[in-house]
Short mmCIF file of C-alpha atoms in Angstrom, two decimals:
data_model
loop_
_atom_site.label_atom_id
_atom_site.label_comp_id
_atom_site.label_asym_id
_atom_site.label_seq_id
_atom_site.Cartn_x
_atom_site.Cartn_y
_atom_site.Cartn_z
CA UNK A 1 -41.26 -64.45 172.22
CA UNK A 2 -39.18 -67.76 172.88
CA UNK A 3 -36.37 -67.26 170.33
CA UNK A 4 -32.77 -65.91 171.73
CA UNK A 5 -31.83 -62.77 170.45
CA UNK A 6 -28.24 -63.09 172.32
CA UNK A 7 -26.86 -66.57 172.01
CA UNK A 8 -23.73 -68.52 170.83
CA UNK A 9 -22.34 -67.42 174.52
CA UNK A 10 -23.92 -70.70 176.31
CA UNK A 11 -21.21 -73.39 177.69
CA UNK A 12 -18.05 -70.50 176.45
CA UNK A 13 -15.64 -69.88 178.77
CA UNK A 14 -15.90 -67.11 180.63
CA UNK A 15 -13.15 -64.68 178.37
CA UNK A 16 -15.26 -65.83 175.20
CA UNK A 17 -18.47 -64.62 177.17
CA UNK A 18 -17.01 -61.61 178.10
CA UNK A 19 -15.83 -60.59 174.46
CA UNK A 20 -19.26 -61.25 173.65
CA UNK A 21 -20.87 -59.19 175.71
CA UNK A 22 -17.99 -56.27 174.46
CA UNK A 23 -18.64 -56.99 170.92
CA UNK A 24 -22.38 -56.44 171.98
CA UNK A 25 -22.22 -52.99 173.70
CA UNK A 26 -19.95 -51.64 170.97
CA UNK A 27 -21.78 -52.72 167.76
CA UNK A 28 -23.61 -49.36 166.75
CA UNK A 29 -26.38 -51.31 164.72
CA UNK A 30 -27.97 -53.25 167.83
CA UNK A 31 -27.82 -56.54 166.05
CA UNK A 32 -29.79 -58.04 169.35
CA UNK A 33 -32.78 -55.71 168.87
CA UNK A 34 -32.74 -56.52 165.04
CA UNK A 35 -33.05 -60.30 165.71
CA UNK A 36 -36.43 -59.36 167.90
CA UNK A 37 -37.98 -57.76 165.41
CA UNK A 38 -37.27 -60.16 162.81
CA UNK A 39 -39.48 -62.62 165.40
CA UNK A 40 -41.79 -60.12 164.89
CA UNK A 41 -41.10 -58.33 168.19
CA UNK A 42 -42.09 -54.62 168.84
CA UNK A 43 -39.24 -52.03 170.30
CA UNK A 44 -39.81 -49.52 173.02
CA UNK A 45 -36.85 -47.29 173.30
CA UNK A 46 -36.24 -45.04 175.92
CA UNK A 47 -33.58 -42.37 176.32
CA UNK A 48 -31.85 -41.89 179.65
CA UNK A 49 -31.55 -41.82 182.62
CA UNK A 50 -34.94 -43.54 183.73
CA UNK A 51 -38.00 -45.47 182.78
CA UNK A 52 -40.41 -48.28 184.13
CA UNK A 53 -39.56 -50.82 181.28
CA UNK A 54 -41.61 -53.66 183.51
CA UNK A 55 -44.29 -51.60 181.99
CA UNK A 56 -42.82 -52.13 177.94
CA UNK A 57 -42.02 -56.16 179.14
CA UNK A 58 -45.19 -56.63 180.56
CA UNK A 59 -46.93 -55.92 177.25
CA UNK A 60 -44.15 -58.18 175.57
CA UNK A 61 -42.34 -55.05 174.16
CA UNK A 62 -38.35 -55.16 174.35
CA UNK A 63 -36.94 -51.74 175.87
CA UNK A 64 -34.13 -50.51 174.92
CA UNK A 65 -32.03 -47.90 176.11
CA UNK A 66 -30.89 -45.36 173.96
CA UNK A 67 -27.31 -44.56 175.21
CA UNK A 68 -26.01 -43.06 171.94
CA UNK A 69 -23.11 -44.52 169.72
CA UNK A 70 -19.46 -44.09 168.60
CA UNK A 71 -21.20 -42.84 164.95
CA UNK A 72 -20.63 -39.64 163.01
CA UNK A 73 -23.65 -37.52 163.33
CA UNK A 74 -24.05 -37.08 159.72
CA UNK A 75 -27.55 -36.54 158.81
CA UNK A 76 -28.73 -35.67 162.82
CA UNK A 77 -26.72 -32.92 163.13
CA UNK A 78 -28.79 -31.00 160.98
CA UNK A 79 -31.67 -31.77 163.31
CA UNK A 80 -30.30 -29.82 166.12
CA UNK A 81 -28.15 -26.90 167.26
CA UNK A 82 -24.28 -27.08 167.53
CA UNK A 83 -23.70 -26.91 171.35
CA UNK A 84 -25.03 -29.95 172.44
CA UNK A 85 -24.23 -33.32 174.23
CA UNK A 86 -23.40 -36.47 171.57
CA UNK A 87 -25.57 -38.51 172.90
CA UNK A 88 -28.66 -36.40 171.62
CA UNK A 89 -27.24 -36.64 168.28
CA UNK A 90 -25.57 -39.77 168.25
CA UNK A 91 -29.06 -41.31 169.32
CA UNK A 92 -30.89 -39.56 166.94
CA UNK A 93 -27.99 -40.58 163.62
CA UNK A 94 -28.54 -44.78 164.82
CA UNK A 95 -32.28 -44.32 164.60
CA UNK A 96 -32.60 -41.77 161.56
CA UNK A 97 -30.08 -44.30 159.66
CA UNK A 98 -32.14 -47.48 160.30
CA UNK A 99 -29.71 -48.83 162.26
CA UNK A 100 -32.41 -49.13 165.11
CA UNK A 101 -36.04 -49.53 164.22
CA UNK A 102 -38.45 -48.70 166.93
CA UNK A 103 -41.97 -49.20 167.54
CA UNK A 104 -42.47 -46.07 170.27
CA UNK A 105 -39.74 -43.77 171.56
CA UNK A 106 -40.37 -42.29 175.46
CA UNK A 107 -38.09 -39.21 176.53
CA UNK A 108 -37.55 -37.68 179.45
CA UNK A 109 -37.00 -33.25 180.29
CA UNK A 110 -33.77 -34.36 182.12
CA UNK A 111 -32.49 -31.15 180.81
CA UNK A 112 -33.20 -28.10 178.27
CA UNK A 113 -31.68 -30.16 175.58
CA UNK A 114 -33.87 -33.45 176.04
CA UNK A 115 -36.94 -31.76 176.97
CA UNK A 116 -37.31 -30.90 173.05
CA UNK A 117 -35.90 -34.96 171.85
CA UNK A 118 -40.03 -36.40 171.32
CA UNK A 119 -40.82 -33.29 169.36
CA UNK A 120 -37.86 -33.72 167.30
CA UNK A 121 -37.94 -37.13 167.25
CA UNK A 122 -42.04 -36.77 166.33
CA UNK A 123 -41.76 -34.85 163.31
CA UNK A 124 -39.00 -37.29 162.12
CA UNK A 125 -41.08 -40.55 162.54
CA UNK A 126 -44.33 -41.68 162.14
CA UNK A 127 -44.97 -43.92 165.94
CA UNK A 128 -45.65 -42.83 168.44
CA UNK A 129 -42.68 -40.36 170.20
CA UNK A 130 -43.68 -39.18 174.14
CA UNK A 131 -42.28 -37.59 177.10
CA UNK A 132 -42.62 -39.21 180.26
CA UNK A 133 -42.81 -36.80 183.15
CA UNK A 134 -41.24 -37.25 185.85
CA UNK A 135 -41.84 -35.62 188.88
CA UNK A 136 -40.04 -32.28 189.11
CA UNK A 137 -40.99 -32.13 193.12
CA UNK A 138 -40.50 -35.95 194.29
CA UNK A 139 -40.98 -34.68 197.97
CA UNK A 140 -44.47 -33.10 197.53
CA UNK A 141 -47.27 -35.56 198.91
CA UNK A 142 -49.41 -35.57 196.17
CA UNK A 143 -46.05 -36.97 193.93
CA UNK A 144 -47.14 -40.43 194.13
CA UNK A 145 -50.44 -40.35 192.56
CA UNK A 146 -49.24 -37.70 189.89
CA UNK A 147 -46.17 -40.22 188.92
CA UNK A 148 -48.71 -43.16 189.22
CA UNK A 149 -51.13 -41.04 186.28
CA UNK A 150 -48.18 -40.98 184.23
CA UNK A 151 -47.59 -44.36 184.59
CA UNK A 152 -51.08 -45.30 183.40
CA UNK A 153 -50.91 -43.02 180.94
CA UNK A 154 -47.82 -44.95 179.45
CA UNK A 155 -49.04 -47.92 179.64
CA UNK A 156 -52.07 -47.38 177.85
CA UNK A 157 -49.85 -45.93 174.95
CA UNK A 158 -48.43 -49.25 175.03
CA UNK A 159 -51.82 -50.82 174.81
CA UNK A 160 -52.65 -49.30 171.85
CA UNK A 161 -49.06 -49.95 170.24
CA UNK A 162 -49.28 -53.66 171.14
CA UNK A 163 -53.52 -54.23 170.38
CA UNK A 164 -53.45 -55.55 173.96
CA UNK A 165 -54.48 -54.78 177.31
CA UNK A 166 -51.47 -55.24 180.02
CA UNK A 167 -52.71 -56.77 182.93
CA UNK A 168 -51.83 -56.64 186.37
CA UNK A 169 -50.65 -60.05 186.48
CA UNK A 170 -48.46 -59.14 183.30
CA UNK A 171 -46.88 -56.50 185.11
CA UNK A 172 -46.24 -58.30 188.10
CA UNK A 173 -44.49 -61.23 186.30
CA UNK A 174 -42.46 -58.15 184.87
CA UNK A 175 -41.90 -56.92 188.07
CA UNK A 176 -40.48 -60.58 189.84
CA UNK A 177 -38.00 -61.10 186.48
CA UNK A 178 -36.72 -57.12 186.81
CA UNK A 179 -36.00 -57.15 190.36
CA UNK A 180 -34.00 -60.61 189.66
CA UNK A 181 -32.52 -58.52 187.32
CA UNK A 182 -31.07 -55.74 189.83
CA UNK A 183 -30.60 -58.15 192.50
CA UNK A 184 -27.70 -60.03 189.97
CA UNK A 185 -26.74 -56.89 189.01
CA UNK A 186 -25.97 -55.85 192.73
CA UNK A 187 -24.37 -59.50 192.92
CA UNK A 188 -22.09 -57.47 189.99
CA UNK A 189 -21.15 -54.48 191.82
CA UNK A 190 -20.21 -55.99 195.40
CA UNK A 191 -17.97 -58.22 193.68
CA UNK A 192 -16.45 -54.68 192.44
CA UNK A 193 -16.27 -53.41 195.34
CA UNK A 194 -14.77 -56.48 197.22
CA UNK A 195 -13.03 -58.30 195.04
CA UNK A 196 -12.18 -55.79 191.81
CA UNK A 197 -9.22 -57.75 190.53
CA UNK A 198 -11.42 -60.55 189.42
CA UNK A 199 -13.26 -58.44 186.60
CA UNK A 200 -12.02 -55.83 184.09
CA UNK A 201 -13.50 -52.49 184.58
CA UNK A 202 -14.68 -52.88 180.82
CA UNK A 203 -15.89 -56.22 181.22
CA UNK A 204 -18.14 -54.84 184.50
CA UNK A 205 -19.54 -52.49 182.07
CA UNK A 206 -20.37 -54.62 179.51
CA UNK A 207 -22.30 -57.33 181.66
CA UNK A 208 -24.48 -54.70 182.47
CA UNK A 209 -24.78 -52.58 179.65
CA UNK A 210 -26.26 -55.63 177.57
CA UNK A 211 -29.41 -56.15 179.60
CA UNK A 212 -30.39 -52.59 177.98
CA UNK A 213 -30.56 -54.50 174.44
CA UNK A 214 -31.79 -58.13 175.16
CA UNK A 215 -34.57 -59.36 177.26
CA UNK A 216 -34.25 -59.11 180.84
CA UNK A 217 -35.05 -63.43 181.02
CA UNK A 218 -31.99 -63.37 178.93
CA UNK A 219 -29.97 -60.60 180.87
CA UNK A 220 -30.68 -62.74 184.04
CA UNK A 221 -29.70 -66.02 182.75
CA UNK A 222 -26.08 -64.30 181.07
CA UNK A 223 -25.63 -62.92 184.54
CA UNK A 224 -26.06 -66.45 186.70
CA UNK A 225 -23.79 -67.91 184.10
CA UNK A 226 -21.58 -65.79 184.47
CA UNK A 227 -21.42 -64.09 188.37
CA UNK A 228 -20.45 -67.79 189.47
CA UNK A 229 -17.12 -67.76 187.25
CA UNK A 230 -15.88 -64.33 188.15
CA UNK A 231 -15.81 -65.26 191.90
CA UNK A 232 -14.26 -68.12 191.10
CA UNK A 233 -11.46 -66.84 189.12
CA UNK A 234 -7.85 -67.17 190.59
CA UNK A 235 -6.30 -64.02 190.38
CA UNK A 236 -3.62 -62.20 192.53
CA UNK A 237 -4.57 -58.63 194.18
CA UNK A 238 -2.48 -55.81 192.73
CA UNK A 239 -1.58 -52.97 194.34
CA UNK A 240 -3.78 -50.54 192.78
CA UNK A 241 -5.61 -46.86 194.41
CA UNK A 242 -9.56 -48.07 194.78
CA UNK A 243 -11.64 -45.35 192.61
CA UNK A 244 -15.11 -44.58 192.36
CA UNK A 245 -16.45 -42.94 188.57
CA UNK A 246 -18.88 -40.31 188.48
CA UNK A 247 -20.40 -38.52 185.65
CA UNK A 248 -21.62 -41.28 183.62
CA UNK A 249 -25.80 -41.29 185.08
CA UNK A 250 -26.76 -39.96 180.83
CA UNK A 251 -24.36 -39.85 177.96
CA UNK A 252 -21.95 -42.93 178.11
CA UNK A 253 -17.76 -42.64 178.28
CA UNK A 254 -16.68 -44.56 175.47
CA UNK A 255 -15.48 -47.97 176.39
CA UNK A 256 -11.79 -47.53 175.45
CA UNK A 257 -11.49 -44.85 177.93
CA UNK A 258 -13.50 -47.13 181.22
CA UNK A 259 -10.65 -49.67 180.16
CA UNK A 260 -7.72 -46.68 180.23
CA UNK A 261 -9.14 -46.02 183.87
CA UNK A 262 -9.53 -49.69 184.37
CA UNK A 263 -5.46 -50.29 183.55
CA UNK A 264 -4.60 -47.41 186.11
CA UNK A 265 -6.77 -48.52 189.00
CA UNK A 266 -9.76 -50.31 190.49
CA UNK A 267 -12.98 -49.03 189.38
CA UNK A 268 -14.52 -49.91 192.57
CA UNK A 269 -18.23 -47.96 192.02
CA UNK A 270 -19.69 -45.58 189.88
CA UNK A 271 -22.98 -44.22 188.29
CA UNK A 272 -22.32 -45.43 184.75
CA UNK A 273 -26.46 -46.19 182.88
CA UNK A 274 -27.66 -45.64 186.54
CA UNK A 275 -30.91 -46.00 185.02
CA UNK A 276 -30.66 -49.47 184.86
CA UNK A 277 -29.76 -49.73 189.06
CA UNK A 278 -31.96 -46.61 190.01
CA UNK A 279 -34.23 -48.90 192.03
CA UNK A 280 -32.27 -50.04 194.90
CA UNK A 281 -34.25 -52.88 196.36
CA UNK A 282 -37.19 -55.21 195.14
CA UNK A 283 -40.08 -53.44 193.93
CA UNK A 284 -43.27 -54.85 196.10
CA UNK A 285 -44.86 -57.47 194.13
CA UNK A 286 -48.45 -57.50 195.36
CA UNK A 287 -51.07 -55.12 195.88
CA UNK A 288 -51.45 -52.53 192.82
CA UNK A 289 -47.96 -53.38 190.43
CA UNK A 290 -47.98 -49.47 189.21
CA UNK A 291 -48.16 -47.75 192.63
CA UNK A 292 -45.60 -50.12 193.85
CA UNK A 293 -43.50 -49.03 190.61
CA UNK A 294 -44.24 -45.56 191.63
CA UNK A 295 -43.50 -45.85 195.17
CA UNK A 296 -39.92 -47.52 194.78
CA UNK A 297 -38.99 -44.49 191.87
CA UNK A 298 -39.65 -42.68 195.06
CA UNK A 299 -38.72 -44.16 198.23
CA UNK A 300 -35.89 -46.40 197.37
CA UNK A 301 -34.00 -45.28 194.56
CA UNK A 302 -30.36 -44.07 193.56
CA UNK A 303 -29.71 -40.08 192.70
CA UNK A 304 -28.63 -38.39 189.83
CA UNK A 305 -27.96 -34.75 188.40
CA UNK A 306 -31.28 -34.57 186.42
CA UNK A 307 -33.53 -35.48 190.07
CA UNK A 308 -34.23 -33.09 192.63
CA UNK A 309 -34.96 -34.87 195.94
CA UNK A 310 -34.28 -33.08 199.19
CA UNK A 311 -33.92 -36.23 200.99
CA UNK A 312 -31.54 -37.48 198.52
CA UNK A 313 -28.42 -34.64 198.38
CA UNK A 314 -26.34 -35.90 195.39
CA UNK A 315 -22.78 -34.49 197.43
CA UNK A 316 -23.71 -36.47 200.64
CA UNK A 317 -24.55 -39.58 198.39
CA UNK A 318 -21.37 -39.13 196.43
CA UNK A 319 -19.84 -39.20 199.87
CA UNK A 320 -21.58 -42.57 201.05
CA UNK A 321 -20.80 -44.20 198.05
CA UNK A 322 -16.89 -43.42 198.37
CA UNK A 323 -17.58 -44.62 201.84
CA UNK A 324 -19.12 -47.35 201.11
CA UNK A 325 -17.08 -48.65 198.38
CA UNK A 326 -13.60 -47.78 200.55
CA UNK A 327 -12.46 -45.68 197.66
CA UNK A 328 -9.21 -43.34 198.02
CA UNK A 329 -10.10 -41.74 195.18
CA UNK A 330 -12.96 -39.82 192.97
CA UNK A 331 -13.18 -39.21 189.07
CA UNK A 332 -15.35 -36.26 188.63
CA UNK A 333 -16.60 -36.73 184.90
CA UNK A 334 -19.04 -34.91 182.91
CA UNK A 335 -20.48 -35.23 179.59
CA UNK A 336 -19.01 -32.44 177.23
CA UNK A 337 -21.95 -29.80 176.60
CA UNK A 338 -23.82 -31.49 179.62
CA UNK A 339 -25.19 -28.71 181.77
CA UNK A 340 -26.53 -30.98 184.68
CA UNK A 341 -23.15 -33.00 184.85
CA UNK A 342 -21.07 -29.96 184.61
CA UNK A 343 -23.26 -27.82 187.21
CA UNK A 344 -22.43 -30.79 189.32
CA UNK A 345 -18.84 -31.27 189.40
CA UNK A 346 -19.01 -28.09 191.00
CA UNK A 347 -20.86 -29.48 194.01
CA UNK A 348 -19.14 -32.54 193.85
CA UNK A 349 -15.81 -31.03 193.98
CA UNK A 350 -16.24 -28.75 197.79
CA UNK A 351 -18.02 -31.68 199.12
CA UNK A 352 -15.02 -33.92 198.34
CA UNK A 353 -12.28 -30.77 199.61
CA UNK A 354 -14.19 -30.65 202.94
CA UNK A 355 -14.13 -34.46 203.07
CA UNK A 356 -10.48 -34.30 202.37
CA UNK A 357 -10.86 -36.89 199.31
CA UNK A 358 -8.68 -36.99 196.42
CA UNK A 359 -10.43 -36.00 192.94
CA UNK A 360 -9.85 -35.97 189.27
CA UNK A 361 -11.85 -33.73 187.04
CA UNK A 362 -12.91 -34.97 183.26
CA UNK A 363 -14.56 -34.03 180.29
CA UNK A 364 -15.58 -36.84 178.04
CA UNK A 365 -17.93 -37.69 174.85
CA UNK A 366 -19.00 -40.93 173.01
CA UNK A 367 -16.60 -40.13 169.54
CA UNK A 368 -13.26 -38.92 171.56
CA UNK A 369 -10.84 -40.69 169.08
CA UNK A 370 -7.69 -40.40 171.52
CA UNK A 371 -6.99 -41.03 175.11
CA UNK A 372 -3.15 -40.31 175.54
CA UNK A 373 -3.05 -37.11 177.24
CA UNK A 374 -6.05 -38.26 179.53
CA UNK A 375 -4.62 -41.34 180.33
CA UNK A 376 -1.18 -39.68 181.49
CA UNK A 377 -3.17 -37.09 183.56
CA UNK A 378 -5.01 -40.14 185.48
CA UNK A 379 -1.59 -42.14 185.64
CA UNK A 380 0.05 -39.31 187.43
CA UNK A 381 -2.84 -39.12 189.39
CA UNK A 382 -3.08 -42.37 190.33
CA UNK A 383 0.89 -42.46 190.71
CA UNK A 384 0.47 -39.69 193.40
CA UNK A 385 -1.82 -41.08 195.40
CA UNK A 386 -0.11 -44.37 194.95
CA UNK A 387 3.21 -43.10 196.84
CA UNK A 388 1.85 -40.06 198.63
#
């Protein structure tokens, strides 16, 4: 697959690239993934938080991540009960619609919600519709070869989807062009946390939230383009409180409301499609390219809600990455309906009173049509700290 599925951006300035990549991420119809298919391209999408997609690019699949849409849930609501999360639905409506054709569709029992998606996806489509297992105990020794099983067991789905064996080789190409990938994406979020006034809190997002529906070749390319201009961007330091956003590791805030937050302060960190960053470092090219995919899910990874890791406590990792981001300030978010994100505002909260760390608790969901009251809440907030 040589054709560009994202393109008209090349030789832009950098505000025209940047509206690009916004008009991207908001379009509810993937227009990107409908461009690879028309090359006769085959879709693996995957619902949050994560999943191995050097395994998908390896084969020459495209994965996408499902991360919802701002779409009434007209015809999906009827596939599911009223209390739960939009981005179930919302998922469900793009797909159901034929917005977003796919060619296999991988889940995840992140909670008691998403643990039934495949089966309801399954019975509404006819490829195939799995849940990949993740390990429930990531500290127990035998962890590695039981995540590695699953692994293989994927990937020989994708075989069969794609009428091709993935070989080794195939998955460590995939493996050298995804950690470019996180590296430039790192290259994004220290020049958050160092230099914030140079980038838009929206415009952050949206750099990153495309490389969930183009290739990552053309992800990494958009993002050496484009890393080089913000740094060199001549813009004066405001006096703004330095604030760290989490709450956003499944179901998505909708973009008007990161900009609101983005207008009051500087969005220094957060765990926004987390999925995307959950491997921290480079994933070991060499030896066997599945047990090093394995290992880093393990061993060197970021922390969310929906893991359990006892060598990972989310409220001590919340606390590092306040630290390390020199943040005065926290915005505890959750997903309406989400049980894992609300459960852990809880935790969150005590860990940031003993810490002595200023905090703002949210609700959010993808279709929330008006931001005024929020946005005077976080302005007073914000004001606060500002002159405390």
């Amino acid at each position: 697959m040589n054709n560009r599925i994202f393109d008209g951006w090349q030789g832009k300035p950098l505000d025209e690239i940047l509206w690009s990549c916004r008009e991207l991420v908001e379009d509810p119809s993937y227009p990107t993934v409908k461009r690879w298919r028309a090359n006769g391209g085959k879709v693996a999408g995957h619902f949050q938080v994560y999943f191995p997609e050097e395994i998908a690019h390896a084969a020459g699949m495209l994965p996408v991540k499902l991360r919802g849409a701002p779409v009434e849930t007209t015809r999906a609501d009827s596939h599911f009960g009223s209390y739960l999360c939009s981005i179930l639905k919302t998922s469900l409506e793009i797909v159901i619609t034929g917005e977003l054709e796919l060619d296999l569709f991988v889940s995840h029992p992140i909670c008691d919600a998403a643990r039934n998606l495949a089966a309801i996806w399954g019975r509404n489509f006819d490829y195939p519709c799995q849940i990949l297992y993740l390990p429930q105990n990531p500290n127990s020794r035998h962890s590695v070869d039981y995540l590695r099983d699953e692994y293989v067991r994927i990937k020989e789905l994708i075989e069969t989807i794609v009428d091709r064996p993935i070989h080794e080789e195939d998955l460590r190409k995939s493996i050298a062009v995804f950690n470019e990938n996180r590296r430039l994406m790192r290259d994004l979020y220290e020049i958050k946390r160092e230099t914030p006034w140079l980038i838009a809190a929206e415009d952050a997002y949206c750099l990153m939230s495309a490389g969930g529906m183009i290739p990552r070749e053309e992800h990494n390319e958009l993002l050496q383009t484009v890393l080089p201009k913000i740094k060199a961007r001549q813009v004066k330091k405001e006096d703004r409180i330095r604030v760290v956003f989490e709450g956003g590791f499944c179901e998505q805030p909708p973009l008007d409301l990161i900009r609101m937050i983005g207008r009051s302060c500087y969005l220094v960190d957060d765990d926004l499609l987390i999925g995307m960053r959950w491997i921290l470092g480079d994933v070991e090219a060499s030896g066997d390219p599945l047990c090093s995919l394995t290992t880093s899910y393990l061993e060197d990874s970021s922390y969310s809600p929906v893991q359990h890791d006892n060598r990972k406590p989310k409220e001590e990792m919340l606390i590092q990455r306040v630290e390390n981001a020199r943040a005065d300030a926290v915005i505890v978010a959750a997903a309406k309906m989400c049980e894992p994100g609300l459960e852990e505002q809880v935790a969150y909260t005590h860990a940031l009173d003993e810490k002595g760390i200023p905090y703002f608790v949210s609700e959010f969901e993808e279709n929330m049509n008006s931001f005024e009251h929020l946005e005077l809440q976080v302005e007073t907030f914000m004001e606060n700290l500002l002159f405390a």
